[in-house]
PDB file of C-alpha atoms in Angstrom:
ATOM      1  CA  MET A   1      -0.133  -0.221  -0.243  1.00  0.00           C
ATOM      2  CA  SER A   2       1.002   3.457  -1.176  1.00  0.00           C
ATOM      3  CA  GLU A   3       1.382   5.753   1.405  1.00  0.00           C
ATOM      4  CA  ASN A   4      -0.042   9.817   1.950  1.00  0.00           C
ATOM      5  CA  GLN A   5      -3.407   7.621   1.252  1.00  0.00           C
ATOM      6  CA  HIS A   6      -6.660   9.128   1.115  1.00  0.00           C
ATOM      7  CA  LEU A   7      -8.390   6.690   3.606  1.00  0.00           C
ATOM      8  CA  ILE A   8     -12.049   6.071   3.926  1.00  0.00           C
ATOM      9  CA  ILE A   9     -14.101   4.288   6.261  1.00  0.00           C
ATOM     10  CA  SER A  10     -17.465   3.539   5.884  1.00  0.00           C
ATOM     11  CA  TYR A  11     -19.757   3.031   8.738  1.00  0.00           C
ATOM     12  CA  ALA A  12     -17.698   5.123  11.330  1.00  0.00           C
ATOM     13  CA  ALA A  13     -20.803   5.311  12.915  1.00  0.00           C
ATOM     14  CA  THR A  14     -25.344   5.562  12.530  1.00  0.00           C
ATOM     15  CA  ASP A  15     -27.466   7.818  14.071  1.00  0.00           C
ATOM     16  CA  GLU A  16     -28.795   4.337  15.649  1.00  0.00           C
ATOM     17  CA  PRO A  17     -29.853   4.436  19.003  1.00  0.00           C
ATOM     18  CA  GLY A  18     -27.204   1.105  19.792  1.00  0.00           C
ATOM     19  CA  CYS A  19     -24.413   2.991  17.839  1.00  0.00           C
ATOM     20  CA  GLN A  20     -24.890   5.309  19.816  1.00  0.00           C
ATOM     21  CA  GLN A  21     -24.802   3.724  22.630  1.00  0.00           C
ATOM     22  CA  ALA A  22     -21.745   1.188  21.867  1.00  0.00           C
ATOM     23  CA  LEU A  23     -20.081   5.360  21.256  1.00  0.00           C
ATOM     24  CA  GLN A  24     -20.207   6.010  24.730  1.00  0.00           C
ATOM     25  CA  ALA A  25     -17.490   2.754  25.854  1.00  0.00           C
ATOM     26  CA  LEU A  26     -15.321   3.066  22.499  1.00  0.00           C
ATOM     27  CA  PRO A  27     -11.897   3.793  23.024  1.00  0.00           C
ATOM     28  CA  LEU A  28      -9.726   4.921  20.107  1.00  0.00           C
ATOM     29  CA  PRO A  29      -6.595   6.272  21.182  1.00  0.00           C
ATOM     30  CA  ASN A  30      -5.037   6.781  17.625  1.00  0.00           C
ATOM     31  CA  LEU A  31      -8.196   8.761  16.693  1.00  0.00           C
ATOM     32  CA  GLN A  32      -7.625  10.849  19.572  1.00  0.00           C
ATOM     33  CA  ARG A  33      -4.322  11.534  19.039  1.00  0.00           C
ATOM     34  CA  LEU A  34      -5.073  12.079  15.269  1.00  0.00           C
ATOM     35  CA  LEU A  35      -7.439  14.787  16.210  1.00  0.00           C
ATOM     36  CA  LYS A  36      -4.976  16.600  18.365  1.00  0.00           C
ATOM     37  CA  ARG A  37      -2.768  16.868  14.863  1.00  0.00           C
ATOM     38  CA  TRP A  38      -6.218  17.368  12.629  1.00  0.00           C
ATOM     39  CA  SER A  39      -9.050  19.271  12.179  1.00  0.00           C
ATOM     40  CA  VAL A  40     -11.828  18.776   9.604  1.00  0.00           C
ATOM     41  CA  SER A  41     -11.052  19.804   6.285  1.00  0.00           C
ATOM     42  CA  ALA A  42     -14.381  19.036   4.692  1.00  0.00           C
ATOM     43  CA  SER A  43     -17.789  17.538   5.388  1.00  0.00           C
ATOM     44  CA  ASP A  44     -20.538  16.189   3.292  1.00  0.00           C
ATOM     45  CA  ASN A  45     -23.939  16.620   4.467  1.00  0.00           C
ATOM     46  CA  GLY A  46     -26.326  14.366   3.441  1.00  0.00           C
ATOM     47  CA  ALA A  47     -29.863  12.031   4.639  1.00  0.00           C
ATOM     48  CA  LEU A  48     -30.581   8.851   4.955  1.00  0.00           C
ATOM     49  CA  GLU A  49     -33.198   8.944   1.817  1.00  0.00           C
ATOM     50  CA  ASP A  50     -30.157   9.535  -0.601  1.00  0.00           C
ATOM     51  CA  PHE A  51     -29.786   7.310  -2.853  1.00  0.00           C
ATOM     52  CA  ALA A  52     -25.328   6.829  -2.560  1.00  0.00           C
ATOM     53  CA  PRO A  53     -24.263   6.469   0.865  1.00  0.00           C
ATOM     54  CA  PRO A  54     -21.220   8.632   2.244  1.00  0.00           C
ATOM     55  CA  HIS A  55     -18.846   6.702   1.700  1.00  0.00           C
ATOM     56  CA  GLU A  56     -19.850   6.405  -1.879  1.00  0.00           C
ATOM     57  CA  ARG A  57     -20.107  10.045  -2.364  1.00  0.00           C
ATOM     58  CA  VAL A  58     -16.518  10.875  -0.942  1.00  0.00           C
ATOM     59  CA  LEU A  59     -15.350   7.880  -2.785  1.00  0.00           C
ATOM     60  CA  ALA A  60     -16.580   9.322  -6.193  1.00  0.00           C
ATOM     61  CA  LYS A  61     -15.635  12.778  -5.542  1.00  0.00           C
ATOM     62  CA  ALA A  62     -12.331  11.825  -5.143  1.00  0.00           C
ATOM     63  CA  LEU A  63     -11.988   9.840  -8.366  1.00  0.00           C
ATOM     64  CA  GLY A  64     -13.524  12.587 -10.098  1.00  0.00           C
ATOM     65  CA  LEU A  65     -16.856  10.842 -10.442  1.00  0.00           C
ATOM     66  CA  PRO A  66     -20.368  12.458 -10.182  1.00  0.00           C
ATOM     67  CA  PRO A  67     -21.477  11.385  -6.475  1.00  0.00           C
ATOM     68  CA  LYS A  68     -24.884  11.019  -7.646  1.00  0.00           C
ATOM     69  CA  ALA A  69     -25.975   7.812  -9.897  1.00  0.00           C
ATOM     70  CA  THR A  70     -21.937   6.710  -9.954  1.00  0.00           C
ATOM     71  CA  PRO A  71     -21.055   4.351 -12.440  1.00  0.00           C
ATOM     72  CA  TRP A  72     -19.099   1.924  -9.889  1.00  0.00           C
ATOM     73  CA  ALA A  73     -19.854  -1.411 -12.255  1.00  0.00           C
ATOM     74  CA  ALA A  74     -18.231   0.626 -15.289  1.00  0.00           C
ATOM     75  CA  LEU A  75     -15.445   1.616 -13.165  1.00  0.00           C
ATOM     76  CA  GLN A  76     -14.635  -2.035 -12.320  1.00  0.00           C
ATOM     77  CA  GLN A  77     -14.303  -2.991 -15.531  1.00  0.00           C
ATOM     78  CA  LEU A  78     -12.120  -0.197 -16.469  1.00  0.00           C
ATOM     79  CA  GLN A  79      -9.728  -1.419 -13.484  1.00  0.00           C
ATOM     80  CA  ASN A  80      -9.679  -4.356 -14.257  1.00  0.00           C
ATOM     81  CA  GLY A  81      -8.915  -3.457 -17.953  1.00  0.00           C
ATOM     82  CA  GLN A  82     -11.401  -4.192 -19.789  1.00  0.00           C
ATOM     83  CA  ALA A  83     -11.754   0.017 -21.144  1.00  0.00           C
ATOM     84  CA  PRO A  84     -15.605   0.026 -21.121  1.00  0.00           C
ATOM     85  CA  GLY A  85     -16.262   2.784 -23.565  1.00  0.00           C
ATOM     86  CA  ASP A  86     -19.367   4.713 -23.708  1.00  0.00           C
ATOM     87  CA  ALA A  87     -21.260   1.455 -22.510  1.00  0.00           C
ATOM     88  CA  ALA A  88     -23.329   0.406 -19.787  1.00  0.00           C
ATOM     89  CA  TRP A  89     -23.091  -1.167 -16.490  1.00  0.00           C
ATOM     90  CA  ALA A  90     -24.692  -2.570 -13.933  1.00  0.00           C
ATOM     91  CA  PHE A  91     -24.097  -4.920 -10.823  1.00  0.00           C
ATOM     92  CA  LEU A  92     -26.973  -7.086 -10.208  1.00  0.00           C
ATOM     93  CA  SER A  93     -27.105  -8.651  -6.664  1.00  0.00           C
ATOM     94  CA  PRO A  94     -29.635 -11.875  -6.674  1.00  0.00           C
ATOM     95  CA  CYS A  95     -31.021 -11.117  -3.089  1.00  0.00           C
ATOM     96  CA  HIS A  96     -34.126 -12.029  -1.320  1.00  0.00           C
ATOM     97  CA  TRP A  97     -37.361 -10.202  -0.789  1.00  0.00           C
ATOM     98  CA  GLN A  98     -39.808 -10.925   2.463  1.00  0.00           C
ATOM     99  CA  ILE A  99     -42.542  -9.688   0.939  1.00  0.00           C
ATOM    100  CA  SER A 100     -45.987  -8.815   2.900  1.00  0.00           C
ATOM    101  CA  PRO A 101     -49.396  -6.861   2.157  1.00  0.00           C
ATOM    102  CA  ASP A 102     -47.813  -3.297   3.763  1.00  0.00           C
ATOM    103  CA  GLN A 103     -44.051  -3.876   2.616  1.00  0.00           C
ATOM    104  CA  VAL A 104     -41.274  -5.449   0.579  1.00  0.00           C
ATOM    105  CA  ARG A 105     -38.113  -5.910   2.650  1.00  0.00           C
ATOM    106  CA  MET A 106     -34.849  -6.989   1.623  1.00  0.00           C
ATOM    107  CA  SER A 107     -33.806  -9.871   3.478  1.00  0.00           C
ATOM    108  CA  ASP A 108     -30.200  -9.680   5.587  1.00  0.00           C
ATOM    109  CA  LEU A 109     -27.969  -9.522   2.686  1.00  0.00           C
ATOM    110  CA  SER A 110     -26.251 -12.941   3.569  1.00  0.00           C
ATOM    111  CA  ALA A 111     -29.520 -14.728   2.825  1.00  0.00           C
ATOM    112  CA  ALA A 112     -28.814 -15.089  -0.452  1.00  0.00           C
ATOM    113  CA  GLN A 113     -25.469 -16.344   0.073  1.00  0.00           C
ATOM    114  CA  MET A 114     -23.943 -18.651  -3.254  1.00  0.00           C
ATOM    115  CA  SER A 115     -21.591 -20.727  -4.172  1.00  0.00           C
ATOM    116  CA  GLU A 116     -20.124 -20.334  -7.224  1.00  0.00           C
ATOM    117  CA  ASP A 117     -21.815 -23.013  -9.301  1.00  0.00           C
ATOM    118  CA  GLU A 118     -25.173 -22.254  -7.913  1.00  0.00           C
ATOM    119  CA  SER A 119     -24.434 -18.438  -8.583  1.00  0.00           C
ATOM    120  CA  ARG A 120     -23.434 -19.370 -12.377  1.00  0.00           C
ATOM    121  CA  SER A 121     -26.105 -21.757 -12.362  1.00  0.00           C
ATOM    122  CA  LEU A 122     -28.810 -19.034 -11.421  1.00  0.00           C
ATOM    123  CA  LEU A 123     -27.202 -17.157 -14.107  1.00  0.00           C
ATOM    124  CA  ALA A 124     -28.030 -19.329 -16.590  1.00  0.00           C
ATOM    125  CA  ILE A 125     -31.501 -19.688 -15.614  1.00  0.00           C
ATOM    126  CA  MET A 126     -32.599 -15.666 -15.960  1.00  0.00           C
ATOM    127  CA  ALA A 127     -30.038 -14.348 -18.232  1.00  0.00           C
ATOM    128  CA  PRO A 128     -31.920 -15.138 -21.282  1.00  0.00           C
ATOM    129  CA  TRP A 129     -34.183 -13.455 -20.562  1.00  0.00           C
ATOM    130  CA  PHE A 130     -33.147 -10.540 -19.204  1.00  0.00           C
ATOM    131  CA  SER A 131     -31.178 -10.844 -23.666  1.00  0.00           C
ATOM    132  CA  GLU A 132     -34.530 -10.476 -24.667  1.00  0.00           C
ATOM    133  CA  ASP A 133     -34.529  -6.783 -23.096  1.00  0.00           C
ATOM    134  CA  GLY A 134     -30.539  -6.389 -24.756  1.00  0.00           C
ATOM    135  CA  ILE A 135     -29.429  -6.583 -21.204  1.00  0.00           C
ATOM    136  CA  ALA A 136     -26.359  -9.241 -20.871  1.00  0.00           C
ATOM    137  CA  LEU A 137     -25.211 -10.666 -17.931  1.00  0.00           C
ATOM    138  CA  VAL A 138     -21.712 -11.513 -17.001  1.00  0.00           C
ATOM    139  CA  TYR A 139     -20.464 -13.671 -13.973  1.00  0.00           C
ATOM    140  CA  ASP A 140     -18.220 -11.534 -11.423  1.00  0.00           C
ATOM    141  CA  ARG A 141     -19.004 -13.255  -7.978  1.00  0.00           C
ATOM    142  CA  PRO A 142     -21.368 -15.580  -6.052  1.00  0.00           C
ATOM    143  CA  ASP A 143     -22.623 -12.696  -4.851  1.00  0.00           C
ATOM    144  CA  ARG A 144     -23.209  -9.968  -7.499  1.00  0.00           C
ATOM    145  CA  TRP A 145     -23.122 -10.095 -11.232  1.00  0.00           C
ATOM    146  CA  LEU A 146     -22.292  -7.978 -13.729  1.00  0.00           C
ATOM    147  CA  ALA A 147     -25.347  -6.470 -16.310  1.00  0.00           C
ATOM    148  CA  ARG A 148     -24.315  -4.679 -19.893  1.00  0.00           C
ATOM    149  CA  GLY A 149     -27.059  -2.465 -22.128  1.00  0.00           C
ATOM    150  CA  PRO A 150     -28.353   0.860 -23.279  1.00  0.00           C
ATOM    151  CA  VAL A 151     -31.380   0.637 -20.791  1.00  0.00           C
ATOM    152  CA  LEU A 152     -28.934   1.228 -17.665  1.00  0.00           C
ATOM    153  CA  ALA A 153     -27.103   4.383 -18.126  1.00  0.00           C
ATOM    154  CA  GLN A 154     -28.407   7.491 -16.619  1.00  0.00           C
ATOM    155  CA  LEU A 155     -29.892   4.882 -14.047  1.00  0.00           C
ATOM    156  CA  ASP A 156     -29.974   6.526 -10.610  1.00  0.00           C
ATOM    157  CA  THR A 157     -29.854   3.323  -8.566  1.00  0.00           C
ATOM    158  CA  ALA A 158     -29.840   2.959  -4.634  1.00  0.00           C
ATOM    159  CA  ALA A 159     -26.577   1.273  -3.394  1.00  0.00           C
ATOM    160  CA  LEU A 160     -27.240  -2.158  -1.486  1.00  0.00           C
ATOM    161  CA  ASP A 161     -26.106  -1.109   1.789  1.00  0.00           C
ATOM    162  CA  ARG A 162     -29.596   1.237   1.687  1.00  0.00           C
ATOM    163  CA  ILE A 163     -32.012  -1.547   1.411  1.00  0.00           C
ATOM    164  CA  ALA A 164     -30.145  -3.614   3.773  1.00  0.00           C
ATOM    165  CA  LEU A 165     -32.785  -5.060   6.053  1.00  0.00           C
ATOM    166  CA  ARG A 166     -35.138  -2.309   4.991  1.00  0.00           C
ATOM    167  CA  ASP A 167     -38.255  -2.052   2.788  1.00  0.00           C
ATOM    168  CA  VAL A 168     -37.002  -1.414  -1.056  1.00  0.00           C
ATOM    169  CA  ARG A 169     -40.382   0.238  -2.475  1.00  0.00           C
ATOM    170  CA  PRO A 170     -38.865   3.641  -1.230  1.00  0.00           C
ATOM    171  CA  TRP A 171     -35.555   2.976  -2.981  1.00  0.00           C
ATOM    172  CA  LEU A 172     -36.911   1.627  -6.157  1.00  0.00           C
ATOM    173  CA  PRO A 173     -35.220   4.145  -9.543  1.00  0.00           C
ATOM    174  CA  ASP A 174     -37.420   6.324 -11.103  1.00  0.00           C
ATOM    175  CA  LYS A 175     -40.400   4.457 -12.568  1.00  0.00           C
ATOM    176  CA  ALA A 176     -39.950   6.022 -16.258  1.00  0.00           C
ATOM    177  CA  GLN A 177     -36.210   4.889 -16.082  1.00  0.00           C
ATOM    178  CA  ALA A 178     -36.491   1.793 -14.796  1.00  0.00           C
ATOM    179  CA  ALA A 179     -39.925   0.359 -16.248  1.00  0.00           C
ATOM    180  CA  VAL A 180     -37.864  -2.530 -18.009  1.00  0.00           C
ATOM    181  CA  LEU A 181     -35.949  -3.855 -15.210  1.00  0.00           C
ATOM    182  CA  GLN A 182     -39.382  -3.496 -12.261  1.00  0.00           C
ATOM    183  CA  ARG A 183     -40.520  -5.876 -15.370  1.00  0.00           C
ATOM    184  CA  LEU A 184     -37.868  -8.244 -15.202  1.00  0.00           C
ATOM    185  CA  GLN A 185     -37.901  -8.429 -11.318  1.00  0.00           C
ATOM    186  CA  THR A 186     -41.744  -9.995 -11.628  1.00  0.00           C
ATOM    187  CA  GLU A 187     -41.227 -11.839 -14.705  1.00  0.00           C
ATOM    188  CA  MET A 188     -38.209 -13.580 -12.064  1.00  0.00           C
ATOM    189  CA  GLN A 189     -40.365 -13.776  -8.720  1.00  0.00           C
ATOM    190  CA  MET A 190     -42.354 -16.208 -10.867  1.00  0.00           C
ATOM    191  CA  LEU A 191     -40.045 -17.744 -12.722  1.00  0.00           C
ATOM    192  CA  LEU A 192     -38.399 -18.733  -9.525  1.00  0.00           C
ATOM    193  CA  TYR A 193     -40.888 -19.031  -7.630  1.00  0.00           C
ATOM    194  CA  THR A 194     -41.760 -22.300  -8.796  1.00  0.00           C
ATOM    195  CA  HIS A 195     -37.613 -23.132 -10.038  1.00  0.00           C
ATOM    196  CA  ALA A 196     -36.642 -26.597  -8.769  1.00  0.00           C
ATOM    197  CA  PHE A 197     -33.308 -23.925  -8.323  1.00  0.00           C
ATOM    198  CA  SER A 198     -35.897 -22.135  -5.571  1.00  0.00           C
ATOM    199  CA  ASP A 199     -37.071 -25.890  -4.402  1.00  0.00           C
ATOM    200  CA  ALA A 200     -33.305 -27.432  -3.716  1.00  0.00           C
ATOM    201  CA  ARG A 201     -32.539 -24.406  -1.875  1.00  0.00           C
ATOM    202  CA  GLU A 202     -35.532 -24.425   0.731  1.00  0.00           C
ATOM    203  CA  ALA A 203     -34.834 -27.982   1.144  1.00  0.00           C
ATOM    204  CA  SER A 204     -31.402 -27.508   2.221  1.00  0.00           C
ATOM    205  CA  GLY A 205     -32.749 -24.815   4.763  1.00  0.00           C
ATOM    206  CA  ARG A 206     -31.978 -21.737   3.144  1.00  0.00           C
ATOM    207  CA  ALA A 207     -33.816 -18.616   2.128  1.00  0.00           C
ATOM    208  CA  PRO A 208     -35.087 -18.699  -1.530  1.00  0.00           C
ATOM    209  CA  ILE A 209     -33.799 -16.641  -4.283  1.00  0.00           C
ATOM    210  CA  ASN A 210     -36.263 -14.438  -5.724  1.00  0.00           C
ATOM    211  CA  SER A 211     -35.105 -11.246  -6.884  1.00  0.00           C
ATOM    212  CA  PHE A 212     -32.639  -8.912  -7.579  1.00  0.00           C
ATOM    213  CA  TRP A 213     -31.392  -5.793  -7.549  1.00  0.00           C
ATOM    214  CA  VAL A 214     -29.341  -3.166  -9.690  1.00  0.00           C
ATOM    215  CA  HIS A 215     -27.258  -0.886  -8.404  1.00  0.00           C
ATOM    216  CA  GLY A 216     -23.566   0.743  -9.631  1.00  0.00           C
ATOM    217  CA  ALA A 217     -25.316   1.296 -13.140  1.00  0.00           C
ATOM    218  CA  GLY A 218     -24.051   3.958 -15.503  1.00  0.00           C
ATOM    219  CA  ALA A 219     -20.858   4.711 -17.965  1.00  0.00           C
ATOM    220  CA  LEU A 220     -18.221   6.385 -17.626  1.00  0.00           C
ATOM    221  CA  PRO A 221     -18.167  10.211 -18.866  1.00  0.00           C
ATOM    222  CA  ALA A 222     -16.690  10.175 -22.263  1.00  0.00           C
ATOM    223  CA  GLY A 223     -12.417  10.448 -21.392  1.00  0.00           C
ATOM    224  CA  TYR A 224     -12.343   9.643 -17.969  1.00  0.00           C
ATOM    225  CA  GLN A 225      -9.391   7.985 -16.810  1.00  0.00           C
ATOM    226  CA  LEU A 226      -8.376   7.151 -13.085  1.00  0.00           C
ATOM    227  CA  PRO A 227      -6.539   9.714 -10.887  1.00  0.00           C
ATOM    228  CA  ALA A 228      -2.599   8.482 -10.043  1.00  0.00           C
ATOM    229  CA  GLN A 229      -3.535   7.568  -6.648  1.00  0.00           C
ATOM    230  CA  THR A 230      -6.513   5.954  -5.796  1.00  0.00           C
ATOM    231  CA  PRO A 231      -8.645   6.437  -2.285  1.00  0.00           C
ATOM    232  CA  VAL A 232      -8.160   2.899   0.190  1.00  0.00           C
ATOM    233  CA  LEU A 233     -12.234   2.132   1.157  1.00  0.00           C
ATOM    234  CA  ASN A 234     -12.125   0.171   4.429  1.00  0.00           C
ATOM    235  CA  ILE A 235     -15.521  -1.713   4.852  1.00  0.00           C
ATOM    236  CA  THR A 236     -14.618  -3.745   8.257  1.00  0.00           C
ATOM    237  CA  LEU A 237     -17.398  -1.647  10.110  1.00  0.00           C
ATOM    238  CA  ARG A 238     -20.198  -2.383   7.368  1.00  0.00           C
ATOM    239  CA  ASP A 239     -21.670  -5.661   7.938  1.00  0.00           C
ATOM    240  CA  SER A 240     -22.090  -5.451  12.061  1.00  0.00           C
ATOM    241  CA  ALA A 241     -23.342  -1.553  11.847  1.00  0.00           C
ATOM    242  CA  LEU A 242     -25.860  -3.060   8.573  1.00  0.00           C
ATOM    243  CA  VAL A 243     -26.962  -5.730  10.847  1.00  0.00           C
ATOM    244  CA  GLY A 244     -26.952  -3.778  14.303  1.00  0.00           C
ATOM    245  CA  ASP A 245     -24.268  -6.054  15.900  1.00  0.00           C
ATOM    246  CA  TRP A 246     -23.284  -3.179  17.880  1.00  0.00           C
ATOM    247  CA  ARG A 247     -20.504  -5.703  19.852  1.00  0.00           C
ATOM    248  CA  SER A 248     -19.092  -6.592  16.652  1.00  0.00           C
ATOM    249  CA  TRP A 249     -18.623  -3.264  15.754  1.00  0.00           C
ATOM    250  CA  GLN A 250     -17.543  -1.780  18.599  1.00  0.00           C
ATOM    251  CA  GLN A 251     -14.416  -4.300  18.132  1.00  0.00           C
ATOM    252  CA  GLN A 252     -13.695  -4.149  14.701  1.00  0.00           C
ATOM    253  CA  TRP A 253     -13.880  -0.410  15.581  1.00  0.00           C
ATOM    254  CA  GLN A 254     -10.712  -0.965  18.165  1.00  0.00           C
ATOM    255  CA  GLN A 255      -8.792  -3.347  15.866  1.00  0.00           C
ATOM    256  CA  LEU A 256      -9.297  -0.799  13.020  1.00  0.00           C
ATOM    257  CA  ASP A 257      -7.855   2.028  15.117  1.00  0.00           C
ATOM    258  CA  ALA A 258      -4.828   0.254  16.298  1.00  0.00           C
ATOM    259  CA  THR A 259      -3.687   0.637  12.506  1.00  0.00           C
ATOM    260  CA  LEU A 260      -4.114   4.334  11.669  1.00  0.00           C
ATOM    261  CA  ALA A 261      -0.756   4.571  12.869  1.00  0.00           C
ATOM    262  CA  SER A 262       0.255   2.458  10.532  1.00  0.00           C
ATOM    263  CA  THR A 263       0.379   4.650   7.754  1.00  0.00           C
ATOM    264  CA  ALA A 264       0.953   7.696   6.799  1.00  0.00           C
ATOM    265  CA  TRP A 265      -2.676   8.842   5.325  1.00  0.00           C
ATOM    266  CA  SER A 266      -2.830  12.633   3.688  1.00  0.00           C
ATOM    267  CA  GLN A 267      -6.575  12.186   5.208  1.00  0.00           C
ATOM    268  CA  ILE A 268      -8.889  10.235   6.787  1.00  0.00           C
ATOM    269  CA  SER A 269     -13.035  10.390   5.889  1.00  0.00           C
ATOM    270  CA  LEU A 270     -15.217   9.109   8.666  1.00  0.00           C
ATOM    271  CA  CYS A 271     -19.068   8.206   7.188  1.00  0.00           C
ATOM    272  CA  GLY A 272     -21.965   7.054   8.860  1.00  0.00           C
ATOM    273  CA  GLU A 273     -25.306   6.496   6.835  1.00  0.00           C
ATOM    274  CA  LYS A 274     -25.877  10.565   6.838  1.00  0.00           C
ATOM    275  CA  ASN A 275     -22.789  12.749   6.753  1.00  0.00           C
ATOM    276  CA  ALA A 276     -19.147  12.359   5.955  1.00  0.00           C
ATOM    277  CA  ILE A 277     -16.472  14.389   7.036  1.00  0.00           C
ATOM    278  CA  THR A 278     -12.307  14.451   6.147  1.00  0.00           C
ATOM    279  CA  LEU A 279      -9.535  15.050   8.895  1.00  0.00           C
ATOM    280  CA  ALA A 280      -6.860  16.466   7.488  1.00  0.00           C
ATOM    281  CA  PRO A 281      -3.472  17.903   8.760  1.00  0.00           C
ATOM    282  CA  PRO A 282      -4.495  22.236   9.311  1.00  0.00           C
ATOM    283  CA  ALA A 283      -3.118  24.575   7.070  1.00  0.00           C
ATOM    284  CA  PRO A 284       1.196  25.551   7.617  1.00  0.00           C
ATOM    285  CA  GLY A 285       1.735  27.924  10.294  1.00  0.00           C
ATOM    286  CA  TRP A 286       2.456  27.684  14.387  1.00  0.00           C
ATOM    287  CA  LEU A 287      -1.131  29.440  15.249  1.00  0.00           C
ATOM    288  CA  PRO A 288      -3.329  26.027  13.453  1.00  0.00           C
ATOM    289  CA  GLN A 289      -1.490  23.594  15.143  1.00  0.00           C
ATOM    290  CA  ILE A 290      -1.602  25.347  18.631  1.00  0.00           C
ATOM    291  CA  LYS A 291      -5.130  25.732  18.322  1.00  0.00           C
ATOM    292  CA  GLN A 292      -5.755  22.114  17.270  1.00  0.00           C
ATOM    293  CA  TRP A 293      -3.163  20.857  20.275  1.00  0.00           C
ATOM    294  CA  LEU A 294      -5.219  23.236  22.860  1.00  0.00           C
ATOM    295  CA  ALA A 295      -8.925  22.132  21.778  1.00  0.00           C
ATOM    296  CA  PRO A 296      -8.949  18.991  19.892  1.00  0.00           C
ATOM    297  CA  THR A 297     -12.456  17.558  18.917  1.00  0.00           C
ATOM    298  CA  LYS A 298     -13.711  14.366  20.703  1.00  0.00           C
ATOM    299  CA  PRO A 299     -13.882  11.388  18.715  1.00  0.00           C
ATOM    300  CA  MET A 300     -17.206  10.622  20.307  1.00  0.00           C
ATOM    301  CA  ALA A 301     -18.373  13.851  19.530  1.00  0.00           C
ATOM    302  CA  LEU A 302     -16.778  13.413  15.925  1.00  0.00           C
ATOM    303  CA  LEU A 303     -18.764  10.375  15.459  1.00  0.00           C
ATOM    304  CA  SER A 304     -22.019  11.223  16.594  1.00  0.00           C
ATOM    305  CA  SER A 305     -22.535  13.751  14.259  1.00  0.00           C
ATOM    306  CA  LEU A 306     -22.262  11.278  10.963  1.00  0.00           C
TER     307      LEU A 306
END
């Protein structure tokens, strides 16, 4: 890992009561020491309803990409050496929805866990339906595929993190833009409801896969090139935060804090579900440094604002 990189920490805190309580007993000595020398250099304020969580917005800005409707799948293709040109890509994650009269709730993301063989088998079942609408599905990893097609251009989609254990309906993309995808979701629910693939999963005691979520859609800006040095996104705290396991989250934060002094980061962004704060060394000169040393920000106060 190169030194002097920008570190972005996702789920550094949330405003969930359990998280706020966990913060009260969370010693972070290295972050505390850092705050005696560094100050807030930038902030990104948003709302829980934003399709892009703060860590994605901060990362997108650092990469020179739009913080809204960021084409993450197309960026991955570029990073993998498969120049996408002006092609529109998206990630497609198979998932399990709990459907009731009053809500359509995304299950814990681990409920849709598959082996590579299972994932490839399911892709083969679903791909022909997508192909009829000009969308090609490509295997990426067991829990996520790539989709390519014109319908994915200019499509603002919510991050997968946003819908974990939540009602998906407020997070659906614009109906006019996503009419094809919403029809395909209905068709896949009908197809998989009685399919042998679903029967095999239920027979083994696992939740059936009955839908999919499209995220990270779009095409890269014309002529886009990656910056010489890219930020590091740390997702250590993500899984515990998404399921509300705040004891594990505390332990993982302490382990993460222990590593903060081991690399010469140029700046560190702490991100919650609404806001993000970026820390950096103060402006040159003795006065800003003295002020920061005399009145450092407390980690708990900083994290509580995210």
